[in-house]
Amino acid sequence: MADSGKALGPVRVWALAAGGMVGGGIYIALGVVIAAAGIWSWLSFLLAGIVAVATAWSYATLSNHFGKAGGAFEFLEESNREGWAGSLSWLLIVGYTLTISVYAYAFGHYVAWSFGGGPWAIRLLAAGIAAALIGLNLLGVGKMTMVEVVIVSGNLIALLVLAAFGLAHWNPGQLSNGIAAHPPTAAFAGAAAIFMSYEGFQLLAYDYDEVRDAQRLFVPVLVSAAIFVVFVYVVVALGAPMLVGAGAIVDQREVALSVAARAAAGTPGMIAMTVAAGFATSAAINSTLFSTAKLARRVADDGELPRWIDHENGAGVPDRPVVVIGVLAGTLAVIGSLSSLVEAASLVFLVTFAIVNLMAWRHAGRRKWIPGIGMALGSVIGTVLIIRLARSETIPLAVLGILMLVAIFVRPRLLAGRGK
């Protein structure tokens, strides 16, 4: 395909990268990070954001280096690390499934809260949005870049307006109103708790072969999108508590931004933010499900997943992974708790980003310091997260540990037994 005929120009790539991160993450993450870090929540977003920006550079640089779509799986394959590529692909699929479940969880809570729906309404909405987007993907309309760009634009505007309104009512006391005091070191706990809110930019690496003039533009576009999202998160973390106090954000963490928007502009503000949350989470589910299904098919085609995964329906859609991943994510959204879903997904992506930064460090030449920062700071955040999970979420940590062992040691035997 000629470069001029490729579908994704720099504006779309930037919007999709930013939307992949913002689409759902901040709507759930704000209350979680304030509970963990208190007045230092803005610093938590900044610390996690530094890792995300360094990793965005690493993903883009490695994509240019290898000149192929496929993300971390392809990077390892091209580096003759097929075994590690297979293990990491299993963990990535788990991480993306957890992320989709968080987005469905957020959708159910925001929409149900807007009309006073109870727990059953939340569950039905979470399951319903997962089912609806499974259906759309199976029909072959899973990738709607222009629609996603419009949703991302509206979402970013809504968040920035909310942040601006809160910052205009600056009152530092609101950052600690209703919550216990936290030391500055709590910022690392906050960063660990919500790292999955920076997941999403790497999905563009799966579409690298659709990007126009990728060798020249992929690095600056991906990195600038990540930097902008860090800015949005920091100003929202400072602005939203100004409107209702940190305690209210924590107490109603599942719908924190709609609560803040209602305080800012009454019912119209609440409706606008709920609509933004609904569309943002839906778009994030859609794009993540589509990209994860593509990854699963690519991995199965390479023999690192069972052969029956490598299947397409009449619309050219990898239908089996779409259904399996979507159903699992919808189920987790219905039965899982917010903190366990968010922190488990965060750990998967911290591991993945560490591997990508290590690979980029080996190829970086004079710019080794960029992935070096990502590895060093990410290691600190990852260590804090493991300690948090060991203390409060032992079951999710144990499950993730078992999955990692299965991916590394059991996977080769399972695939060999099924005729890889």
C-alpha positions as a Python dict, from the first residue, in 0.01 Angstrom:
ca = {
    (1, 'M'): (0, 0, 0),
    (2, 'A'): (137, 341, -88),
    (3, 'D'): (206, 570, 203),
    (4, 'S'): (-28, 837, 68),
    (5, 'G'): (-315, 590, 79),
    (6, 'K'): (-280, 506, 445),
    (7, 'A'): (-583, 584, 658),
    (8, 'L'): (-436, 751, 968),
    (9, 'G'): (-291, 1099, 945),
    (10, 'P'): (-122, 1277, 1236),
    (11, 'V'): (-440, 1443, 1367),
    (12, 'R'): (-625, 1113, 1388),
    (13, 'V'): (-329, 934, 1542),
    (14, 'W'): (-295, 1208, 1804),
    (15, 'A'): (-667, 1204, 1886),
    (16, 'L'): (-685, 824, 1904),
    (17, 'A'): (-377, 806, 2126),
    (18, 'A'): (-513, 1072, 2363),
    (19, 'G'): (-859, 917, 2357),
    (20, 'G'): (-719, 573, 2427),
    (21, 'M'): (-576, 705, 2752),
    (22, 'V'): (-852, 943, 2862),
    (23, 'G'): (-1142, 723, 2747),
    (24, 'G'): (-1271, 600, 3079),
    (25, 'G'): (-956, 609, 3290),
    (26, 'I'): (-994, 949, 3455),
    (27, 'Y'): (-1366, 899, 3518),
    (28, 'I'): (-1291, 613, 3755),
    (29, 'A'): (-932, 691, 3856),
    (30, 'L'): (-977, 1029, 4025),
    (31, 'G'): (-1152, 901, 4337),
    (32, 'V'): (-916, 604, 4361),
    (33, 'V'): (-602, 819, 4348),
    (34, 'I'): (-734, 1080, 4594),
    (35, 'A'): (-815, 798, 4839),
    (36, 'A'): (-458, 673, 4806),
    (37, 'A'): (-264, 1001, 4783),
    (38, 'G'): (-484, 1275, 4927),
    (39, 'I'): (-364, 1624, 4841),
    (40, 'W'): (-81, 1470, 4639),
    (41, 'S'): (-312, 1315, 4380),
    (42, 'W'): (-198, 1565, 4117),
    (43, 'L'): (161, 1450, 4177),
    (44, 'S'): (49, 1087, 4140),
    (45, 'F'): (-84, 1162, 3793),
    (46, 'L'): (239, 1346, 3711),
    (47, 'L'): (463, 1059, 3826),
    (48, 'A'): (263, 794, 3639),
    (49, 'G'): (250, 1033, 3345),
    (50, 'I'): (629, 1060, 3325),
    (51, 'V'): (644, 681, 3288),
    (52, 'A'): (370, 695, 3024),
    (53, 'V'): (546, 966, 2821),
    (54, 'A'): (878, 778, 2831),
    (55, 'T'): (701, 458, 2729),
    (56, 'A'): (514, 634, 2447),
    (57, 'W'): (854, 741, 2314),
    (58, 'S'): (979, 383, 2348),
    (59, 'Y'): (677, 233, 2168),
    (60, 'A'): (703, 484, 1884),
    (61, 'T'): (1080, 447, 1852),
    (62, 'L'): (1063, 67, 1844),
    (63, 'S'): (776, 77, 1593),
    (64, 'N'): (996, 288, 1366),
    (65, 'H'): (1298, 68, 1430),
    (66, 'F'): (1121, -253, 1330),
    (67, 'G'): (887, -84, 1080),
    (68, 'K'): (599, -315, 1166),
    (69, 'A'): (266, -306, 1347),
    (70, 'G'): (215, -531, 1647),
    (71, 'G'): (341, -350, 1955),
    (72, 'A'): (533, -528, 2230),
    (73, 'F'): (457, -874, 2088),
    (74, 'E'): (611, -784, 1753),
    (75, 'F'): (909, -612, 1915),
    (76, 'L'): (998, -931, 2102),
    (77, 'E'): (935, -1148, 1796),
    (78, 'E'): (1166, -935, 1586),
    (79, 'S'): (1430, -956, 1860),
    (80, 'N'): (1422, -1338, 1848),
    (81, 'R'): (1248, -1360, 2184),
    (82, 'E'): (953, -1570, 2065),
    (83, 'G'): (898, -1740, 2399),
    (84, 'W'): (885, -1408, 2584),
    (85, 'A'): (662, -1266, 2311),
    (86, 'G'): (411, -1547, 2364),
    (87, 'S'): (414, -1508, 2742),
    (88, 'L'): (378, -1131, 2724),
    (89, 'S'): (93, -1159, 2473),
    (90, 'W'): (-107, -1367, 2718),
    (91, 'L'): (-52, -1110, 2993),
    (92, 'L'): (-141, -825, 2758),
    (93, 'I'): (-468, -989, 2660),
    (94, 'V'): (-547, -1028, 3031),
    (95, 'G'): (-459, -662, 3090),
    (96, 'Y'): (-674, -538, 2805),
    (97, 'T'): (-964, -756, 2921),
    (98, 'L'): (-937, -603, 3269),
    (99, 'T'): (-924, -256, 3114),
    (100, 'I'): (-1238, -317, 2910),
    (101, 'S'): (-1410, -435, 3228),
    (102, 'V'): (-1314, -109, 3404),
    (103, 'Y'): (-1460, 93, 3116),
    (104, 'A'): (-1783, -109, 3124),
    (105, 'Y'): (-1793, -65, 3504),
    (106, 'A'): (-1758, 312, 3460),
    (107, 'F'): (-2026, 324, 3191),
    (108, 'G'): (-2274, 135, 3411),
    (109, 'H'): (-2216, 357, 3713),
    (110, 'Y'): (-2225, 694, 3536),
    (111, 'V'): (-2533, 622, 3328),
    (112, 'A'): (-2725, 453, 3611),
    (113, 'W'): (-2644, 734, 3854),
    (114, 'S'): (-2781, 995, 3614),
    (115, 'F'): (-3134, 855, 3647),
    (116, 'G'): (-3111, 714, 4000),
    (117, 'G'): (-3063, 353, 3898),
    (118, 'G'): (-2963, 102, 4163),
    (119, 'P'): (-2716, -189, 4166),
    (120, 'W'): (-2911, -400, 3918),
    (121, 'A'): (-2931, -112, 3671),
    (122, 'I'): (-2555, -68, 3700),
    (123, 'R'): (-2494, -437, 3630),
    (124, 'L'): (-2736, -447, 3339),
    (125, 'L'): (-2582, -137, 3181),
    (126, 'A'): (-2226, -271, 3223),
    (127, 'A'): (-2321, -605, 3071),
    (128, 'G'): (-2533, -435, 2805),
    (129, 'I'): (-2261, -204, 2675),
    (130, 'A'): (-2018, -496, 2655),
    (131, 'A'): (-2275, -701, 2461),
    (132, 'A'): (-2362, -412, 2230),
    (133, 'L'): (-1999, -350, 2136),
    (134, 'I'): (-1934, -719, 2085),
    (135, 'G'): (-2219, -706, 1835),
    (136, 'L'): (-2086, -397, 1659),
    (137, 'N'): (-1743, -553, 1626),
    (138, 'L'): (-1886, -875, 1487),
    (139, 'L'): (-2071, -671, 1224),
    (140, 'G'): (-1741, -522, 1110),
    (141, 'V'): (-1790, -170, 1243),
    (142, 'G'): (-1551, -198, 1534),
    (143, 'K'): (-1305, 58, 1403),
    (144, 'M'): (-1474, 394, 1353),
    (145, 'T'): (-1186, 638, 1364),
    (146, 'M'): (-1374, 954, 1271),
    (147, 'V'): (-1646, 884, 1528),
    (148, 'E'): (-1380, 818, 1790),
    (149, 'V'): (-1199, 1142, 1702),
    (150, 'V'): (-1521, 1339, 1752),
    (151, 'I'): (-1586, 1166, 2086),
    (152, 'V'): (-1228, 1230, 2201),
    (153, 'S'): (-1256, 1600, 2114),
    (154, 'G'): (-1581, 1641, 2308),
    (155, 'N'): (-1443, 1442, 2600),
    (156, 'L'): (-1126, 1652, 2628),
    (157, 'I'): (-1325, 1975, 2607),
    (158, 'A'): (-1561, 1861, 2884),
    (159, 'L'): (-1271, 1767, 3111),
    (160, 'L'): (-1084, 2091, 3050),
    (161, 'V'): (-1396, 2303, 3110),
    (162, 'L'): (-1458, 2121, 3440),
    (163, 'A'): (-1095, 2169, 3543),
    (164, 'A'): (-1100, 2538, 3449),
    (165, 'F'): (-1421, 2597, 3646),
    (166, 'G'): (-1271, 2429, 3951),
    (167, 'L'): (-939, 2612, 3930),
    (168, 'A'): (-1130, 2942, 3902),
    (169, 'H'): (-1266, 2864, 4250),
    (170, 'W'): (-923, 2788, 4391),
    (171, 'N'): (-929, 2689, 4758),
    (172, 'P'): (-638, 2464, 4865),
    (173, 'G'): (-832, 2345, 5168),
    (174, 'Q'): (-1067, 2154, 4937),
    (175, 'L'): (-782, 1921, 4840),
    (176, 'S'): (-789, 1773, 5192),
    (177, 'N'): (-1150, 1844, 5290),
    (178, 'G'): (-1307, 1528, 5428),
    (179, 'I'): (-1004, 1299, 5400),
    (180, 'A'): (-710, 1206, 5620),
    (181, 'A'): (-373, 1373, 5581),
    (182, 'H'): (-122, 1202, 5350),
    (183, 'P'): (257, 1247, 5331),
    (184, 'P'): (418, 1340, 4999),
    (185, 'T'): (538, 981, 4955),
    (186, 'A'): (172, 881, 4918),
    (187, 'A'): (199, 1016, 4564),
    (188, 'F'): (372, 691, 4468),
    (189, 'A'): (85, 489, 4614),
    (190, 'G'): (-157, 700, 4413),
    (191, 'A'): (44, 653, 4094),
    (192, 'A'): (47, 278, 4152),
    (193, 'A'): (-326, 264, 4212),
    (194, 'I'): (-428, 424, 3883),
    (195, 'F'): (-154, 347, 3634),
    (196, 'M'): (-403, 184, 3396),
    (197, 'S'): (-550, 529, 3333),
    (198, 'Y'): (-248, 590, 3106),
    (199, 'E'): (-306, 269, 2912),
    (200, 'G'): (-425, 318, 2555),
    (201, 'F'): (-163, 505, 2354),
    (202, 'Q'): (14, 177, 2273),
    (203, 'L'): (-293, 53, 2082),
    (204, 'L'): (-177, 276, 1796),
    (205, 'A'): (130, 53, 1762),
    (206, 'Y'): (-107, -219, 1638),
    (207, 'D'): (-213, 14, 1356),
    (208, 'Y'): (137, 137, 1271),
    (209, 'D'): (113, 11, 914),
    (210, 'E'): (-193, 235, 863),
    (211, 'V'): (-15, 555, 971),
    (212, 'R'): (93, 801, 703),
    (213, 'D'): (458, 906, 711),
    (214, 'A'): (504, 705, 1031),
    (215, 'Q'): (884, 716, 1033),
    (216, 'R'): (877, 1094, 1063),
    (217, 'L'): (560, 1159, 1265),
    (218, 'F'): (491, 863, 1493),
    (219, 'V'): (731, 964, 1772),
    (220, 'P'): (631, 1333, 1805),
    (221, 'V'): (259, 1260, 1766),
    (222, 'L'): (246, 979, 2022),
    (223, 'V'): (466, 1161, 2274),
    (224, 'S'): (279, 1492, 2243),
    (225, 'A'): (-53, 1312, 2294),
    (226, 'A'): (80, 1150, 2612),
    (227, 'I'): (213, 1484, 2742),
    (228, 'F'): (-122, 1652, 2679),
    (229, 'V'): (-308, 1377, 2867),
    (230, 'V'): (-73, 1419, 3164),
    (231, 'F'): (-163, 1790, 3165),
    (232, 'V'): (-537, 1714, 3150),
    (233, 'Y'): (-515, 1465, 3436),
    (234, 'V'): (-316, 1702, 3658),
    (235, 'V'): (-553, 1997, 3612),
    (236, 'V'): (-860, 1776, 3663),
    (237, 'A'): (-704, 1632, 3980),
    (238, 'L'): (-659, 1988, 4108),
    (239, 'G'): (-982, 2139, 3972),
    (240, 'A'): (-1250, 1880, 4049),
    (241, 'P'): (-1194, 1870, 4429),
    (242, 'M'): (-1229, 2249, 4439),
    (243, 'L'): (-1595, 2207, 4350),
    (244, 'V'): (-1706, 1945, 4605),
    (245, 'G'): (-1409, 1866, 4828),
    (246, 'A'): (-1180, 1566, 4820),
    (247, 'G'): (-1403, 1368, 5057),
    (248, 'A'): (-1699, 1380, 4821),
    (249, 'I'): (-1479, 1267, 4530),
    (250, 'V'): (-1365, 965, 4733),
    (251, 'D'): (-1711, 882, 4870),
    (252, 'Q'): (-1864, 886, 4521),
    (253, 'R'): (-1557, 772, 4330),
    (254, 'E'): (-1755, 570, 4076),
    (255, 'V'): (-1923, 890, 3947),
    (256, 'A'): (-1684, 1154, 4081),
    (257, 'L'): (-1670, 1378, 3775),
    (258, 'S'): (-2047, 1395, 3731),
    (259, 'V'): (-2074, 1491, 4099),
    (260, 'A'): (-1819, 1769, 4045),
    (261, 'A'): (-1990, 1884, 3723),
    (262, 'R'): (-2326, 1906, 3902),
    (263, 'A'): (-2166, 2128, 4165),
    (264, 'A'): (-2019, 2344, 3889),
    (265, 'A'): (-2324, 2385, 3665),
    (266, 'G'): (-2619, 2207, 3820),
    (267, 'T'): (-2821, 1949, 3631),
    (268, 'P'): (-2698, 2061, 3285),
    (269, 'G'): (-2338, 2014, 3399),
    (270, 'M'): (-2416, 1670, 3537),
    (271, 'I'): (-2589, 1568, 3215),
    (272, 'A'): (-2304, 1698, 2998),
    (273, 'M'): (-2040, 1513, 3201),
    (274, 'T'): (-2245, 1193, 3212),
    (275, 'V'): (-2290, 1204, 2834),
    (276, 'A'): (-1915, 1263, 2794),
    (277, 'A'): (-1843, 969, 3027),
    (278, 'G'): (-2086, 743, 2844),
    (279, 'F'): (-1943, 816, 2502),
    (280, 'A'): (-1582, 811, 2622),
    (281, 'T'): (-1613, 475, 2791),
    (282, 'S'): (-1805, 327, 2498),
    (283, 'A'): (-1541, 441, 2250),
    (284, 'A'): (-1265, 308, 2476),
    (285, 'I'): (-1435, -32, 2505),
    (286, 'N'): (-1484, -42, 2129),
    (287, 'S'): (-1126, 45, 2032),
    (288, 'T'): (-968, -174, 2301),
    (289, 'L'): (-1185, -474, 2214),
    (290, 'F'): (-1109, -433, 1843),
    (291, 'S'): (-733, -400, 1896),
    (292, 'T'): (-715, -683, 2150),
    (293, 'A'): (-901, -917, 1917),
    (294, 'K'): (-655, -827, 1640),
    (295, 'L'): (-366, -897, 1875),
    (296, 'A'): (-514, -1233, 1976),
    (297, 'R'): (-556, -1336, 1614),
    (298, 'R'): (-199, -1227, 1532),
    (299, 'V'): (-66, -1423, 1828),
    (300, 'A'): (-272, -1731, 1735),
    (301, 'D'): (-150, -1706, 1377),
    (302, 'D'): (204, -1721, 1512),
    (303, 'G'): (122, -2032, 1714),
    (304, 'E'): (122, -1870, 2059),
    (305, 'L'): (-253, -1921, 2116),
    (306, 'P'): (-476, -2218, 2026),
    (307, 'R'): (-554, -2243, 1656),
    (308, 'W'): (-929, -2196, 1695),
    (309, 'I'): (-864, -1832, 1797),
    (310, 'D'): (-725, -1763, 1448),
    (311, 'H'): (-1064, -1732, 1279),
    (312, 'E'): (-1257, -1462, 1094),
    (313, 'N'): (-1626, -1427, 1021),
    (314, 'G'): (-1773, -1315, 689),
    (315, 'A'): (-1704, -949, 773),
    (316, 'G'): (-1332, -1020, 816),
    (317, 'V'): (-1356, -981, 1195),
    (318, 'P'): (-1164, -1206, 1438),
    (319, 'D'): (-1496, -1316, 1584),
    (320, 'R'): (-1391, -1572, 1841),
    (321, 'P'): (-1151, -1346, 2033),
    (322, 'V'): (-1407, -1063, 2015),
    (323, 'V'): (-1668, -1281, 2183),
    (324, 'V'): (-1439, -1442, 2440),
    (325, 'I'): (-1269, -1117, 2545),
    (326, 'G'): (-1594, -919, 2546),
    (327, 'V'): (-1784, -1176, 2753),
    (328, 'L'): (-1502, -1209, 3007),
    (329, 'A'): (-1473, -829, 3040),
    (330, 'G'): (-1849, -786, 3080),
    (331, 'T'): (-1857, -1055, 3348),
    (332, 'L'): (-1571, -895, 3541),
    (333, 'A'): (-1745, -555, 3520),
    (334, 'V'): (-2053, -706, 3681),
    (335, 'I'): (-1884, -903, 3960),
    (336, 'G'): (-1553, -722, 4020),
    (337, 'S'): (-1470, -439, 4258),
    (338, 'L'): (-1331, -109, 4132),
    (339, 'S'): (-999, -118, 4316),
    (340, 'S'): (-919, -480, 4229),
    (341, 'L'): (-991, -429, 3858),
    (342, 'V'): (-797, -102, 3833),
    (343, 'E'): (-491, -216, 4028),
    (344, 'A'): (-469, -557, 3863),
    (345, 'A'): (-476, -394, 3519),
    (346, 'S'): (-219, -139, 3632),
    (347, 'L'): (27, -412, 3731),
    (348, 'V'): (-2, -585, 3393),
    (349, 'F'): (76, -263, 3208),
    (350, 'L'): (361, -168, 3438),
    (351, 'V'): (524, -503, 3355),
    (352, 'T'): (462, -454, 2984),
    (353, 'F'): (591, -97, 2981),
    (354, 'A'): (906, -203, 3170),
    (355, 'I'): (982, -461, 2900),
    (356, 'V'): (922, -212, 2619),
    (357, 'N'): (1140, 52, 2787),
    (358, 'L'): (1418, -204, 2835),
    (359, 'M'): (1408, -293, 2465),
    (360, 'A'): (1406, 74, 2366),
    (361, 'W'): (1700, 141, 2599),
    (362, 'R'): (1902, -115, 2404),
    (363, 'H'): (1824, 57, 2073),
    (364, 'A'): (1816, 420, 2191),
    (365, 'G'): (2172, 534, 2126),
    (366, 'R'): (2226, 875, 2282),
    (367, 'R'): (1871, 895, 2417),
    (368, 'K'): (1892, 602, 2656),
    (369, 'W'): (1792, 836, 2937),
    (370, 'I'): (1432, 849, 2812),
    (371, 'P'): (1350, 477, 2850),
    (372, 'G'): (1587, 474, 3149),
    (373, 'I'): (1359, 716, 3333),
    (374, 'G'): (1061, 503, 3236),
    (375, 'M'): (1224, 189, 3374),
    (376, 'A'): (1350, 346, 3697),
    (377, 'L'): (1034, 532, 3793),
    (378, 'G'): (812, 249, 3670),
    (379, 'S'): (1003, 3, 3889),
    (380, 'V'): (941, 216, 4197),
    (381, 'I'): (571, 249, 4117),
    (382, 'G'): (546, -122, 4039),
    (383, 'T'): (707, -216, 4371),
    (384, 'V'): (464, 8, 4559),
    (385, 'L'): (173, -146, 4369),
    (386, 'I'): (278, -503, 4454),
    (387, 'I'): (302, -404, 4822),
    (388, 'R'): (-46, -243, 4804),
    (389, 'L'): (-195, -552, 4642),
    (390, 'A'): (-26, -783, 4892),
    (391, 'R'): (-179, -587, 5179),
    (392, 'S'): (-531, -523, 5050),
    (393, 'E'): (-600, -723, 4733),
    (394, 'T'): (-430, -1055, 4793),
    (395, 'I'): (-666, -1259, 4575),
    (396, 'P'): (-619, -1047, 4258),
    (397, 'L'): (-242, -1046, 4318),
    (398, 'A'): (-239, -1424, 4360),
    (399, 'V'): (-448, -1471, 4046),
    (400, 'L'): (-213, -1247, 3846),
    (401, 'G'): (87, -1433, 3983),
    (402, 'I'): (-64, -1765, 3878),
    (403, 'L'): (-145, -1627, 3532),
    (404, 'M'): (214, -1508, 3492),
    (405, 'L'): (347, -1851, 3586),
    (406, 'V'): (103, -2016, 3346),
    (407, 'A'): (203, -1779, 3066),
    (408, 'I'): (574, -1846, 3117),
    (409, 'F'): (591, -2213, 3210),
    (410, 'V'): (261, -2385, 3128),
    (411, 'R'): (179, -2209, 2800),
    (412, 'P'): (445, -2391, 2591),
    (413, 'R'): (318, -2729, 2709),
    (414, 'L'): (-46, -2641, 2649),
    (415, 'L'): (27, -2526, 2296),
    (416, 'A'): (246, -2826, 2221),
    (417, 'G'): (-32, -3056, 2338),
    (418, 'R'): (-281, -2886, 2108),
    (419, 'G'): (-60, -2896, 1802),
    (420, 'K'): (77, -2542, 1803),
}
